[in-house]
CSV table of N, CA and C in Angstrom, one decimal:
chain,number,residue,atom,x,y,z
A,1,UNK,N,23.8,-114.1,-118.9
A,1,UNK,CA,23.5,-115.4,-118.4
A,1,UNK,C,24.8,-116.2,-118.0
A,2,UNK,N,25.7,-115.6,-118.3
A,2,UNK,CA,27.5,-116.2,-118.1
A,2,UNK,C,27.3,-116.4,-116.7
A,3,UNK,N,27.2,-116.0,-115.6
A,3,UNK,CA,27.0,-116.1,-114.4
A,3,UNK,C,26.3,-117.5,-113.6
A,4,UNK,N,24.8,-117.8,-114.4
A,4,UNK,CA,24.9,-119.0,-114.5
A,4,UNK,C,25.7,-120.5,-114.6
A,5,UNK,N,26.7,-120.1,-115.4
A,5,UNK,CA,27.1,-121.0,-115.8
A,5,UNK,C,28.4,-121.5,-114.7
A,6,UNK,N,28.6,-123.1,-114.6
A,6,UNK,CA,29.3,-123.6,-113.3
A,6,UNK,C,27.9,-123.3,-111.9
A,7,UNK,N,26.9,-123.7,-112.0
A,7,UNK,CA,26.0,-123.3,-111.3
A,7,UNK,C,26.5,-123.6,-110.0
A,8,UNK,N,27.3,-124.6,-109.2
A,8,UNK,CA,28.2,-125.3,-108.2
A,8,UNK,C,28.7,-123.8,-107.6
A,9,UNK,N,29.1,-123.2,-107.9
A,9,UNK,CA,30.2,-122.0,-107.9
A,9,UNK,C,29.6,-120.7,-107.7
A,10,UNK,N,29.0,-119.9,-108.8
A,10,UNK,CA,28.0,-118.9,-108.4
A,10,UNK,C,26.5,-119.2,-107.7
A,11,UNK,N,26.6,-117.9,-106.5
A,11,UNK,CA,25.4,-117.6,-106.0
A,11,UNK,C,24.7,-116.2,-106.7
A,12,UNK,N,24.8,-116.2,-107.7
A,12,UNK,CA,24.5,-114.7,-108.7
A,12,UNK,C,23.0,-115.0,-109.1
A,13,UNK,N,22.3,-114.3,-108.8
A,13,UNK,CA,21.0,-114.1,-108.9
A,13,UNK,C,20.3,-112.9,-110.1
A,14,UNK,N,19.4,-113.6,-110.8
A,14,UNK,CA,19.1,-113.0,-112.3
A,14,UNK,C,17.8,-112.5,-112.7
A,15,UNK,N,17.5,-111.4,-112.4
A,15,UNK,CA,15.8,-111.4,-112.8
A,15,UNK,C,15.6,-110.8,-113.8
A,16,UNK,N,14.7,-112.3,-114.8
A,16,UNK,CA,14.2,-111.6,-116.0
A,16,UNK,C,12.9,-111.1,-116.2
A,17,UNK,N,12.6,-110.5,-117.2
A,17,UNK,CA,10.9,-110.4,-117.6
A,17,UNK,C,11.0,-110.4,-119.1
A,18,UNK,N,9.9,-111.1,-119.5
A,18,UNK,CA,9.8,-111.9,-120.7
A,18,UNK,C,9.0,-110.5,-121.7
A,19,UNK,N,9.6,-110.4,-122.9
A,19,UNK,CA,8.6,-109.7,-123.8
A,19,UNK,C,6.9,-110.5,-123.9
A,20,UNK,N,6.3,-109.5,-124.2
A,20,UNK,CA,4.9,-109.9,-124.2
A,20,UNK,C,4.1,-110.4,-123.0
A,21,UNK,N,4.9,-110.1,-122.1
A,21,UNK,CA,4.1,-110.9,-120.8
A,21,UNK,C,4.2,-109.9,-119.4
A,22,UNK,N,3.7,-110.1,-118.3
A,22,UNK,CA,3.6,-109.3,-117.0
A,22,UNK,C,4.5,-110.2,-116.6
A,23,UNK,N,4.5,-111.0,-116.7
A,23,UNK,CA,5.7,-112.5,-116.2
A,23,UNK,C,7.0,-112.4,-116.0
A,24,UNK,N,7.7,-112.3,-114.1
A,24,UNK,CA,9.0,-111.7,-113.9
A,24,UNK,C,9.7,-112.9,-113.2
A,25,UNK,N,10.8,-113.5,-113.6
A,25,UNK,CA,11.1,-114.6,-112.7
A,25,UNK,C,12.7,-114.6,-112.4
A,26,UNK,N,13.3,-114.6,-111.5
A,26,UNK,CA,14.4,-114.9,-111.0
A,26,UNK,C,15.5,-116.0,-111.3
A,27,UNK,N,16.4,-115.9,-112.0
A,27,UNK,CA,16.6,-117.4,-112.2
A,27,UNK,C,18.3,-117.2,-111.4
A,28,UNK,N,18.4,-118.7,-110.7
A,28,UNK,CA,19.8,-119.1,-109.8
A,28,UNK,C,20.2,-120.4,-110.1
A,29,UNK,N,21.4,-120.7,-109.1
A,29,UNK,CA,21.8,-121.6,-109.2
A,29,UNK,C,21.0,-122.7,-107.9
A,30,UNK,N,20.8,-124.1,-107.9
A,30,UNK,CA,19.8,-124.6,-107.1
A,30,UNK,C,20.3,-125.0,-105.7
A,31,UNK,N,20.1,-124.5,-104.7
A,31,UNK,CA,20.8,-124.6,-103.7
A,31,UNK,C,20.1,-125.8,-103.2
A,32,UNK,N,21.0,-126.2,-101.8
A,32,UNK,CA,20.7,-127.7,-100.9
A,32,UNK,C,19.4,-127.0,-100.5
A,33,UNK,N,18.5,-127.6,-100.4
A,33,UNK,CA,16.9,-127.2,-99.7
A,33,UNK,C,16.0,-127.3,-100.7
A,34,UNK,N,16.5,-127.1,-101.9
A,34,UNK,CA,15.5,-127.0,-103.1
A,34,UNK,C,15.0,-128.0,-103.9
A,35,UNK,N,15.4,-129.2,-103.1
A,35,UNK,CA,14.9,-130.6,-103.7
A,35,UNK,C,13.2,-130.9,-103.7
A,36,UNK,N,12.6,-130.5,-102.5
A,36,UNK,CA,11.0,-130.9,-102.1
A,36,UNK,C,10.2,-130.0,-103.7
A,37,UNK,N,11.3,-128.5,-103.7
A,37,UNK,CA,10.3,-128.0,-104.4
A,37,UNK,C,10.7,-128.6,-106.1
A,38,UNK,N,11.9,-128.9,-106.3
A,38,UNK,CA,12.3,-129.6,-107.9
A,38,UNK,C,11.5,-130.4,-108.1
A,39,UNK,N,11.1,-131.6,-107.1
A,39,UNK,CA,10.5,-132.9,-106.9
A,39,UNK,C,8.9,-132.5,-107.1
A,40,UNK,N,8.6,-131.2,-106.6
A,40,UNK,CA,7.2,-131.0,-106.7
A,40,UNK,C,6.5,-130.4,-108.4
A,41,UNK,N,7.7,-129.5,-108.4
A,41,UNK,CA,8.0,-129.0,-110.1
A,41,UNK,C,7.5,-130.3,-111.3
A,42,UNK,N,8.8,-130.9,-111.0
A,42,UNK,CA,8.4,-131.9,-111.9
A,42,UNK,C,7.1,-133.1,-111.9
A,43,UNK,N,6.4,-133.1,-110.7
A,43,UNK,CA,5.2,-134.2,-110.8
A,43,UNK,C,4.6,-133.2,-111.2
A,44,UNK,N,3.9,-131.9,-110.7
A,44,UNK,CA,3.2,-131.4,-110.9
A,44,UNK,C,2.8,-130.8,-112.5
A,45,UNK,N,4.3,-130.4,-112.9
A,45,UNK,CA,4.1,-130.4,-114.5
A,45,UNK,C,3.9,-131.6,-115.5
A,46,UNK,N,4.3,-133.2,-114.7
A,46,UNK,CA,4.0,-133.8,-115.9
A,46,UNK,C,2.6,-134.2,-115.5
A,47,UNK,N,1.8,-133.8,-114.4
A,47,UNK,CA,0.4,-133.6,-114.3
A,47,UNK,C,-0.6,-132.9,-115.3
A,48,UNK,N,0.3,-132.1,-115.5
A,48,UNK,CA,0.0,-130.9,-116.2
A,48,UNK,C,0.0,-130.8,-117.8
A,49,UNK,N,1.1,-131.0,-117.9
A,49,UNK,CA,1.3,-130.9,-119.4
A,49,UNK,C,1.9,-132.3,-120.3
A,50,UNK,N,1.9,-133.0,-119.6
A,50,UNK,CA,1.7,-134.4,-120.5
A,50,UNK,C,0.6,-135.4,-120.1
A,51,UNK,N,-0.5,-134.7,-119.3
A,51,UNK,CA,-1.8,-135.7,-119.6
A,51,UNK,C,-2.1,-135.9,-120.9
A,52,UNK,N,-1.8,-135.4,-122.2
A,52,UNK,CA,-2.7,-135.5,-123.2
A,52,UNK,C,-2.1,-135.8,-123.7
A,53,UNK,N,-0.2,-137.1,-123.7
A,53,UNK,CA,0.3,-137.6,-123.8
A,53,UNK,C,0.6,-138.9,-123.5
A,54,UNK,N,0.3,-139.1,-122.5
A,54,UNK,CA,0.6,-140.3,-122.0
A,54,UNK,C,-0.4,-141.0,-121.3
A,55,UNK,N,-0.1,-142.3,-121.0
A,55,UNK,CA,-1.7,-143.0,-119.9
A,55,UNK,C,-1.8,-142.2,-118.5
A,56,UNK,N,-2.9,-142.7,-118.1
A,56,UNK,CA,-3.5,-141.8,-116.6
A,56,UNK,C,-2.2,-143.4,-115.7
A,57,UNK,N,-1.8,-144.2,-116.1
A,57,UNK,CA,-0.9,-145.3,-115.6
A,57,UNK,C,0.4,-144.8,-115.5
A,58,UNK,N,1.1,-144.2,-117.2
A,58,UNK,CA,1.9,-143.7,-116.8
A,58,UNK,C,2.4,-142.3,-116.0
A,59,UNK,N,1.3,-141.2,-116.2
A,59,UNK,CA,1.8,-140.2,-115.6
A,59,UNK,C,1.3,-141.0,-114.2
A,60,UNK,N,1.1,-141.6,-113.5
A,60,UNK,CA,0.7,-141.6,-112.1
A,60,UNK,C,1.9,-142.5,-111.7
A,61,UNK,N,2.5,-143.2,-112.2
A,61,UNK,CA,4.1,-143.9,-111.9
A,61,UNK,C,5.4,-143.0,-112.6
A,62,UNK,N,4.8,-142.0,-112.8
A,62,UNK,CA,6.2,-141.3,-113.7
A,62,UNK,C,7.0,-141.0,-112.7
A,63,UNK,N,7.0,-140.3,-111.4
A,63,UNK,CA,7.8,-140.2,-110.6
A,63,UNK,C,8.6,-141.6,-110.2
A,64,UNK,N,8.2,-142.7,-110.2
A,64,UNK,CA,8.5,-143.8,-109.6
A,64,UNK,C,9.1,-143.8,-108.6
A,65,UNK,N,10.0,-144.0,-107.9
A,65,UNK,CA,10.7,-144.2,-106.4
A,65,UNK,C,11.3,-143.2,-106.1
A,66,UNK,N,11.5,-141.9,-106.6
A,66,UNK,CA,12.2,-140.5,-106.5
A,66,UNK,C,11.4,-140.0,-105.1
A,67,UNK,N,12.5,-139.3,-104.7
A,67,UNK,CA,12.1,-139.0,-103.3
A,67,UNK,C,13.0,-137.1,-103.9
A,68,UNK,N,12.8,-136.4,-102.7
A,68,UNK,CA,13.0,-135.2,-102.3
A,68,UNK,C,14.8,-135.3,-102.4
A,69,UNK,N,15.4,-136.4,-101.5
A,69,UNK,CA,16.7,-136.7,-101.8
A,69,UNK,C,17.4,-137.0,-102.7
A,70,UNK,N,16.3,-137.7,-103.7
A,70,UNK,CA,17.0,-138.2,-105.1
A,70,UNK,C,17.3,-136.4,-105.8
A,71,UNK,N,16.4,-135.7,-105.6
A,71,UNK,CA,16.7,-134.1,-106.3
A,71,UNK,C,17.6,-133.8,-105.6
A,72,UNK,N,17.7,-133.7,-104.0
A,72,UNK,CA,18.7,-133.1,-103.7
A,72,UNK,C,20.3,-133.3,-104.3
A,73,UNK,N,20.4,-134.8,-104.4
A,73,UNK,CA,21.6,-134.9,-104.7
A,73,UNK,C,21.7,-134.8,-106.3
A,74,UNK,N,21.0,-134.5,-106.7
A,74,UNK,CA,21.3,-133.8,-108.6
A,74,UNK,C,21.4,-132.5,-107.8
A,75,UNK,N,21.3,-132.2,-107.1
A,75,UNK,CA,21.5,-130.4,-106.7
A,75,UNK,C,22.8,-130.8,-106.5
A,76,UNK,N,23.3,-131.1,-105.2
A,76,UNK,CA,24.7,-131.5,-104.8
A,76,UNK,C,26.0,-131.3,-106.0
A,77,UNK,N,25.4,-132.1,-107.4
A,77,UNK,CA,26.0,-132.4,-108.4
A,77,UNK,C,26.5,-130.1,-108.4
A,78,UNK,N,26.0,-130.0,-108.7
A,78,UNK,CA,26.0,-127.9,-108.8
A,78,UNK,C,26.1,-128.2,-110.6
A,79,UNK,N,24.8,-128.7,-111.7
A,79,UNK,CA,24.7,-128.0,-112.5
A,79,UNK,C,22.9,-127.8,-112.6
A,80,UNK,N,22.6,-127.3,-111.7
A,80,UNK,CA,20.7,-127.3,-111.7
A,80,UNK,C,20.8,-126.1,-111.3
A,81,UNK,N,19.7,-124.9,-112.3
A,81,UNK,CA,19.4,-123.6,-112.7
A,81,UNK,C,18.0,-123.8,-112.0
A,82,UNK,N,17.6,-122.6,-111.2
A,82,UNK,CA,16.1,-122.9,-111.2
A,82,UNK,C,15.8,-121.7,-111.2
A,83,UNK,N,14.5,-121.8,-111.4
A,83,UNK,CA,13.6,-120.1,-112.2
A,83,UNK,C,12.1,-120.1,-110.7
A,84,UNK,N,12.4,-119.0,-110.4
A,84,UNK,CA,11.4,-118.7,-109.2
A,84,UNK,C,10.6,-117.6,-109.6
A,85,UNK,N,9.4,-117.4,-109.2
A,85,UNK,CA,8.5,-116.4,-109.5
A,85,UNK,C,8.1,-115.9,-108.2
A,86,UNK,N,8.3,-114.8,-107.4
A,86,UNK,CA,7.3,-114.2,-106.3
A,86,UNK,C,8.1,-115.2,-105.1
A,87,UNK,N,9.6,-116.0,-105.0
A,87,UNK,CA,9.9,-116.6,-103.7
A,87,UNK,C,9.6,-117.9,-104.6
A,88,UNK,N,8.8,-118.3,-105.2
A,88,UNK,CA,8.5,-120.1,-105.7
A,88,UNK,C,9.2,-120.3,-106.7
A,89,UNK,N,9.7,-121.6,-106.7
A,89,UNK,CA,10.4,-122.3,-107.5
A,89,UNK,C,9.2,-123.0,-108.8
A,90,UNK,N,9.3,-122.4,-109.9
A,90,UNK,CA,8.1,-122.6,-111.2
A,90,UNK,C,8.5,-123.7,-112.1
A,91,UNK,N,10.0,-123.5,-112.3
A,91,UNK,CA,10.9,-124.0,-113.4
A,91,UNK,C,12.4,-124.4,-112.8
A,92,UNK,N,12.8,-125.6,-113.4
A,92,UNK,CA,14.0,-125.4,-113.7
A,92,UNK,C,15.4,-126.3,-114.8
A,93,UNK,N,16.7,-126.3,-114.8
A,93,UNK,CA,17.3,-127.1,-116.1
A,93,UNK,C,18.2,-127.6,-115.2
A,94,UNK,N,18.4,-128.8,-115.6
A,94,UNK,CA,19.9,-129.9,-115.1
A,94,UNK,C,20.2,-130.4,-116.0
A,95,UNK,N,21.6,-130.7,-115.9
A,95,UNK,CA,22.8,-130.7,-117.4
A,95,UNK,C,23.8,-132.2,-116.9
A,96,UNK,N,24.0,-132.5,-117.6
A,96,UNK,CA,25.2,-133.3,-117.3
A,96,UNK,C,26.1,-133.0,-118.4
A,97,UNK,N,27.3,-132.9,-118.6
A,97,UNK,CA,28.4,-132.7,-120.0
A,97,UNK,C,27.7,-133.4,-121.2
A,98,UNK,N,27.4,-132.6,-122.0
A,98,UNK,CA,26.7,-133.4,-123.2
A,98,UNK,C,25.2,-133.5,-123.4
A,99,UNK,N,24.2,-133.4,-122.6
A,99,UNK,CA,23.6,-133.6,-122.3
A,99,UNK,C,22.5,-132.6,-121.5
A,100,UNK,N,21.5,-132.3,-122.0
A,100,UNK,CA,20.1,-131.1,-120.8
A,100,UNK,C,19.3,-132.8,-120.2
A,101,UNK,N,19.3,-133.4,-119.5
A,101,UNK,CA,18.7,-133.7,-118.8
A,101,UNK,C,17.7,-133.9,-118.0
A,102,UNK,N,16.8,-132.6,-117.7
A,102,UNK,CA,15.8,-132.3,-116.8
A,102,UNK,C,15.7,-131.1,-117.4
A,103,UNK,N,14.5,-130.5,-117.8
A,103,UNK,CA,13.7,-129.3,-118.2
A,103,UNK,C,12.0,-129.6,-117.7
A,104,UNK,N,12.0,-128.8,-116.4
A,104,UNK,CA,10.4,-128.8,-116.0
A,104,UNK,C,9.8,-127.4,-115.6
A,105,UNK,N,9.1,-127.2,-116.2
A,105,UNK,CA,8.2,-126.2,-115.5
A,105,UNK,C,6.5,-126.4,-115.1
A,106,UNK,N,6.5,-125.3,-114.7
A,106,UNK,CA,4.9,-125.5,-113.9
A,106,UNK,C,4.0,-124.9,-114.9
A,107,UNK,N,2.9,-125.4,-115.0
A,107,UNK,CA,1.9,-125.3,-116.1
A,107,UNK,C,1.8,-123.3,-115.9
A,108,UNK,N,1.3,-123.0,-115.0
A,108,UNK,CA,1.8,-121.2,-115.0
A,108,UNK,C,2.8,-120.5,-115.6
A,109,UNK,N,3.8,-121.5,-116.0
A,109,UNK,CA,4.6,-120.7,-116.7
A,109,UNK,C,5.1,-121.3,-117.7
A,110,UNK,N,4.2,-122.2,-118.4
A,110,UNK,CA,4.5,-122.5,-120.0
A,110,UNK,C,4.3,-121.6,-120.8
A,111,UNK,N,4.8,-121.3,-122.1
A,111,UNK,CA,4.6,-120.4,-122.9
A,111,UNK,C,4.8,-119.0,-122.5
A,112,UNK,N,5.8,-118.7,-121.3
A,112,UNK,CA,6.2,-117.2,-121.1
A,112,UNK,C,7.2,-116.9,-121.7
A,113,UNK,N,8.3,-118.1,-122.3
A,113,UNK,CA,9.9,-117.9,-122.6
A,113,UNK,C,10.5,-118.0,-121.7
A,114,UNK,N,10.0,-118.4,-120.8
A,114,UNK,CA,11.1,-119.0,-119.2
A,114,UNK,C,11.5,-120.0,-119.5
A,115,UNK,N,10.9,-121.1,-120.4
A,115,UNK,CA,11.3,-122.5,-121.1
A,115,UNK,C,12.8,-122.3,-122.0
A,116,UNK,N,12.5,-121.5,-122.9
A,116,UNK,CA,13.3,-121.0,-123.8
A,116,UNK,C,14.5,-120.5,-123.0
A,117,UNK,N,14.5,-119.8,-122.0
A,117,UNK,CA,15.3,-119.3,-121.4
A,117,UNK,C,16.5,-120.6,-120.7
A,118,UNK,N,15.8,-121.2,-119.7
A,118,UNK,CA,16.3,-122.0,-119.4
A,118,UNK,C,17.3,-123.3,-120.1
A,119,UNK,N,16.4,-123.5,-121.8
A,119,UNK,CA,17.4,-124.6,-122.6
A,119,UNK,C,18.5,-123.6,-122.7
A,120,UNK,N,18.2,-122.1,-123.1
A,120,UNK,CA,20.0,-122.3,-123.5
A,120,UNK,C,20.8,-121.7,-122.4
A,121,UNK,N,20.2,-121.6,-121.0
A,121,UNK,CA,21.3,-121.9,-120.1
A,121,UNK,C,21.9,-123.3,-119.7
A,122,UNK,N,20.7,-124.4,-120.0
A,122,UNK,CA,21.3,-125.9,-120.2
A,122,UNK,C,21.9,-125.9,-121.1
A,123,UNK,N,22.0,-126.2,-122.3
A,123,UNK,CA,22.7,-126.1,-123.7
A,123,UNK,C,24.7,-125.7,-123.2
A,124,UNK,N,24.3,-124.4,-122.9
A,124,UNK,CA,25.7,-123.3,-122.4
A,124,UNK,C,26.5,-124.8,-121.0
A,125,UNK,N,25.6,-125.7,-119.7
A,125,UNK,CA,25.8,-126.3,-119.0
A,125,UNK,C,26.7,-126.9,-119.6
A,126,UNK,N,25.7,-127.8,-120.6
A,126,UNK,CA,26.1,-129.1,-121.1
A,126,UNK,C,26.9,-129.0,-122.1
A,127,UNK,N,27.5,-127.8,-122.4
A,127,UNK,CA,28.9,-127.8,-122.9
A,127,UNK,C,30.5,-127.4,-122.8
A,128,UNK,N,29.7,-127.3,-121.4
A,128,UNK,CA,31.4,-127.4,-120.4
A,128,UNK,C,31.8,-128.9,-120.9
A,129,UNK,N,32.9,-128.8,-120.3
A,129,UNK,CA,33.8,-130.5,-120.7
A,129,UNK,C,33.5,-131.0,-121.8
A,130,UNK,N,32.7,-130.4,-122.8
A,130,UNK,CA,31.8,-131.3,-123.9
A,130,UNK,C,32.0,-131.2,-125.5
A,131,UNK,N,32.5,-131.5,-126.5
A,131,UNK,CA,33.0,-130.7,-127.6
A,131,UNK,C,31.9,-132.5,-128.4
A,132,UNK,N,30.8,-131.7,-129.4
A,132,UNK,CA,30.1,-132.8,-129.6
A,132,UNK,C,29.0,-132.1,-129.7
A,133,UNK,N,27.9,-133.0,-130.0
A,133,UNK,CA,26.1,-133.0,-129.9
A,133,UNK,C,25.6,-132.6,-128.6
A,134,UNK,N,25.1,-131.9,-128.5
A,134,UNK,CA,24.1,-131.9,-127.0
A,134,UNK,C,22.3,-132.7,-127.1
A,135,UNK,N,22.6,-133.5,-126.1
A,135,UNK,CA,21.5,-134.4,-126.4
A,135,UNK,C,20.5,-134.2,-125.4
A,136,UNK,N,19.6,-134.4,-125.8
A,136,UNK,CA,18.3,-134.4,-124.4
A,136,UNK,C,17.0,-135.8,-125.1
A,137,UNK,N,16.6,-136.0,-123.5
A,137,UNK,CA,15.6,-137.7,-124.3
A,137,UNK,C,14.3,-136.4,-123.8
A,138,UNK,N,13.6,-136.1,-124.8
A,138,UNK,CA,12.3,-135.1,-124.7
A,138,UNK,C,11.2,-136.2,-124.4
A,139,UNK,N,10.0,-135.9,-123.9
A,139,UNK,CA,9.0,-136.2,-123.7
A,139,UNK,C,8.4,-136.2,-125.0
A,140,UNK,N,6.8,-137.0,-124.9
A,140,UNK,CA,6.5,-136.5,-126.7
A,140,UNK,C,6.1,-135.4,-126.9
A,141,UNK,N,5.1,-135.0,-125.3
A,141,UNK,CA,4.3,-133.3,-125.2
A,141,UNK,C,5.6,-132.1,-125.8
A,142,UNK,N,6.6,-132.4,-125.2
A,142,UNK,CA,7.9,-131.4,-125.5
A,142,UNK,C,8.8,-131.5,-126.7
A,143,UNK,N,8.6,-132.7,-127.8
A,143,UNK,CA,9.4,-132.8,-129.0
A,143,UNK,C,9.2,-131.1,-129.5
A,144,UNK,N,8.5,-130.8,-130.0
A,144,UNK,CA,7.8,-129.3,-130.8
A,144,UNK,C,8.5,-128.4,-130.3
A,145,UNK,N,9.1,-128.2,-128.8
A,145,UNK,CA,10.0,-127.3,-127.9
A,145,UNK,C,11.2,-127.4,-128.2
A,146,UNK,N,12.0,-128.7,-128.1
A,146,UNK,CA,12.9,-128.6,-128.6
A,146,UNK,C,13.2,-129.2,-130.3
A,147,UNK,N,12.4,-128.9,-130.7
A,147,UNK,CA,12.3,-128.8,-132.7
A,147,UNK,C,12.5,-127.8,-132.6
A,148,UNK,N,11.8,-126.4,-132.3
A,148,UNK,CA,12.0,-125.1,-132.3
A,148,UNK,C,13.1,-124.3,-132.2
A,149,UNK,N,13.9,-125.0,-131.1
A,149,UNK,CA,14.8,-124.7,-130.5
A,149,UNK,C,16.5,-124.8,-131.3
A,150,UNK,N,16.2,-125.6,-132.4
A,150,UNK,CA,17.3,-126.4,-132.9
A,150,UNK,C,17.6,-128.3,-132.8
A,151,UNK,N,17.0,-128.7,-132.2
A,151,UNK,CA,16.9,-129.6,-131.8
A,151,UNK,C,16.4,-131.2,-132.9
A,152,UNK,N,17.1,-132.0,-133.3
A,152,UNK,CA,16.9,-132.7,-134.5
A,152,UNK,C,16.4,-134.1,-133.5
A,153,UNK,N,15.1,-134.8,-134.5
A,153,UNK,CA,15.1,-136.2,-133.7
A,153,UNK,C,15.6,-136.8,-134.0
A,154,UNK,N,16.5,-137.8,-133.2
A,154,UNK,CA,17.2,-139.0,-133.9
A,154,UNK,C,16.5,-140.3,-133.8
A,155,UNK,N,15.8,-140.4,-132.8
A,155,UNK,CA,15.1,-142.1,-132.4
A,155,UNK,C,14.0,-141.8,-131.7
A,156,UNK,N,13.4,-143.3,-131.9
A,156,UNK,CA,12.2,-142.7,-130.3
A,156,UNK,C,12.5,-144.1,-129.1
A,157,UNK,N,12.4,-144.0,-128.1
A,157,UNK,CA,12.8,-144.9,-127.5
A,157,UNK,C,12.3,-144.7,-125.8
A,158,UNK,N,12.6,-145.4,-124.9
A,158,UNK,CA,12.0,-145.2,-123.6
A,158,UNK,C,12.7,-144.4,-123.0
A,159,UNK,N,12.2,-143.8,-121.7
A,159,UNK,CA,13.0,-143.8,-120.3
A,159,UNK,C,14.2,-144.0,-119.9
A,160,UNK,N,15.3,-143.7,-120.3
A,160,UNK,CA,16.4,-144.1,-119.2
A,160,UNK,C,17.0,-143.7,-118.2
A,161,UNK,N,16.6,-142.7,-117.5
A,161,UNK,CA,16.7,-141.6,-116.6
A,161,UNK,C,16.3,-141.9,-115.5
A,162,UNK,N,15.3,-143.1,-115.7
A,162,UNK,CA,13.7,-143.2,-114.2
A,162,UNK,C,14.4,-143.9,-113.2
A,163,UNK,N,14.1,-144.2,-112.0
A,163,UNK,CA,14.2,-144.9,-111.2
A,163,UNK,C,12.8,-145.6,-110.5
A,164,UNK,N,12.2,-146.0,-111.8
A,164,UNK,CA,10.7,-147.2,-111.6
A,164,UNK,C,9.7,-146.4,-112.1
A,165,UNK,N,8.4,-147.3,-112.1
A,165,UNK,CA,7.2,-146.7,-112.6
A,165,UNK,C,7.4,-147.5,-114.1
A,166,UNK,N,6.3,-147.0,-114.8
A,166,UNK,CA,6.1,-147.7,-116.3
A,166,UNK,C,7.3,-147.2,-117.0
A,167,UNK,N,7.1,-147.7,-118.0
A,167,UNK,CA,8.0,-147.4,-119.0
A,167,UNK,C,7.3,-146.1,-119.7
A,168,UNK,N,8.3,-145.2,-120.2
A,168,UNK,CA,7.7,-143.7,-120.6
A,168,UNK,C,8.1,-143.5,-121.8
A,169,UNK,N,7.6,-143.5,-122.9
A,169,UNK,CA,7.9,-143.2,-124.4
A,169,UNK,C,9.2,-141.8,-124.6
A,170,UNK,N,9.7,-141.6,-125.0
A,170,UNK,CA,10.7,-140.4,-125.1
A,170,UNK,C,11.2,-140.1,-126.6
A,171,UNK,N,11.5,-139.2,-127.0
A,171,UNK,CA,12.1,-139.3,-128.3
A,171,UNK,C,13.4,-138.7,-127.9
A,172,UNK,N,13.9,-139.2,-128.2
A,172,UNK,CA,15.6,-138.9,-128.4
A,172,UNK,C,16.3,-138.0,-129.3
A,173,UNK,N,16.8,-136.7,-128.5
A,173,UNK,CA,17.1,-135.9,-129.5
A,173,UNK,C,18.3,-135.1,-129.5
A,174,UNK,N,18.7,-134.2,-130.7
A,174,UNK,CA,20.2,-133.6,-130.3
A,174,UNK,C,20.5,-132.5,-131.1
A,175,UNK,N,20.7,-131.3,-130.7
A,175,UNK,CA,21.5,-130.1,-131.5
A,175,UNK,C,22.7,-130.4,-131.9
């Protein structure tokens, strides 16, 4: 997975397959173009897997004013990994130093270990420049994911990431 890492830099392309599964996915670095489908990833999954978390209010403002550009330029940034299946973008991880940031996948590929796969290529991200905690603000559907993972709660608290829409419960957490 070293290859991954500095995603800005490598164009090295990775295909895994997951024990216990028929499930084979590609994972890269997220090139300029790949914003419509990040932007789609993530509404689509918190459609998906935090309805039975949150209000039909909040997930319907979760995106709030994010546009296709707002991903692109977290792409721009070059630390966003994305995981494709068959040519589609399913999953992917964005890091800032210190920090996993964005962890979304598409309801099709929850529970394959594509999740798992992707935290600790974020994890490995977010400790470039970074000597410390690695923190991520989890959703409440996802606390259990990253508990698994190593991952300790410290607080619960909102949103700070959004750019509008309701306020989104988060628990705040850190290896």
């Amino acid at each position: 997975m070293a290859a991954l890492l500095l995603t800005g830099v490598s164009k090295d392309l990775i295909r895994v397959r997951f024990m216990n599964t028929e499930q084979s996915f590609s994972l890269r670095p997220a090139h300029q173009g790949d914003g419509q489908a990040v932007f789609d990833v993530t509404r689509l999954s918190v459609r998906a897997l935090a309805k039975n978390h949150y209000s039909s209010g909040q997930i319907d403002g979760w995106m709030g004013n994010r546009t296709t550009e707002y991903y692109e330029d977290l792409i721009a940034m070059g630390r966003m990994v994305v995981a494709e299946q068959n040519g589609r973008i399913v999953g992917f991880v964005d890091t800032e130093p210190g920090e996993v940031t964005r962890l979304f996948l598409l309801e099709e590929a929850a529970g394959s270990g594509l999740g798992k796969q992707l935290l600790e290529i974020g994890i490995k991200n977010a400790r470039l420049g970074h000597k410390g905690p690695i923190k991520v603000e989890s959703t409440i559907n996802a606390e259990g994911f990253y508990r698994k993972h190593g991952f300790r709660t410290i607080e619960r608290g909102f949103f700070s990431h959004g750019v509008g829409g309701d306020p989104i419960e988060i628990v705040h957490m850190e290896l």
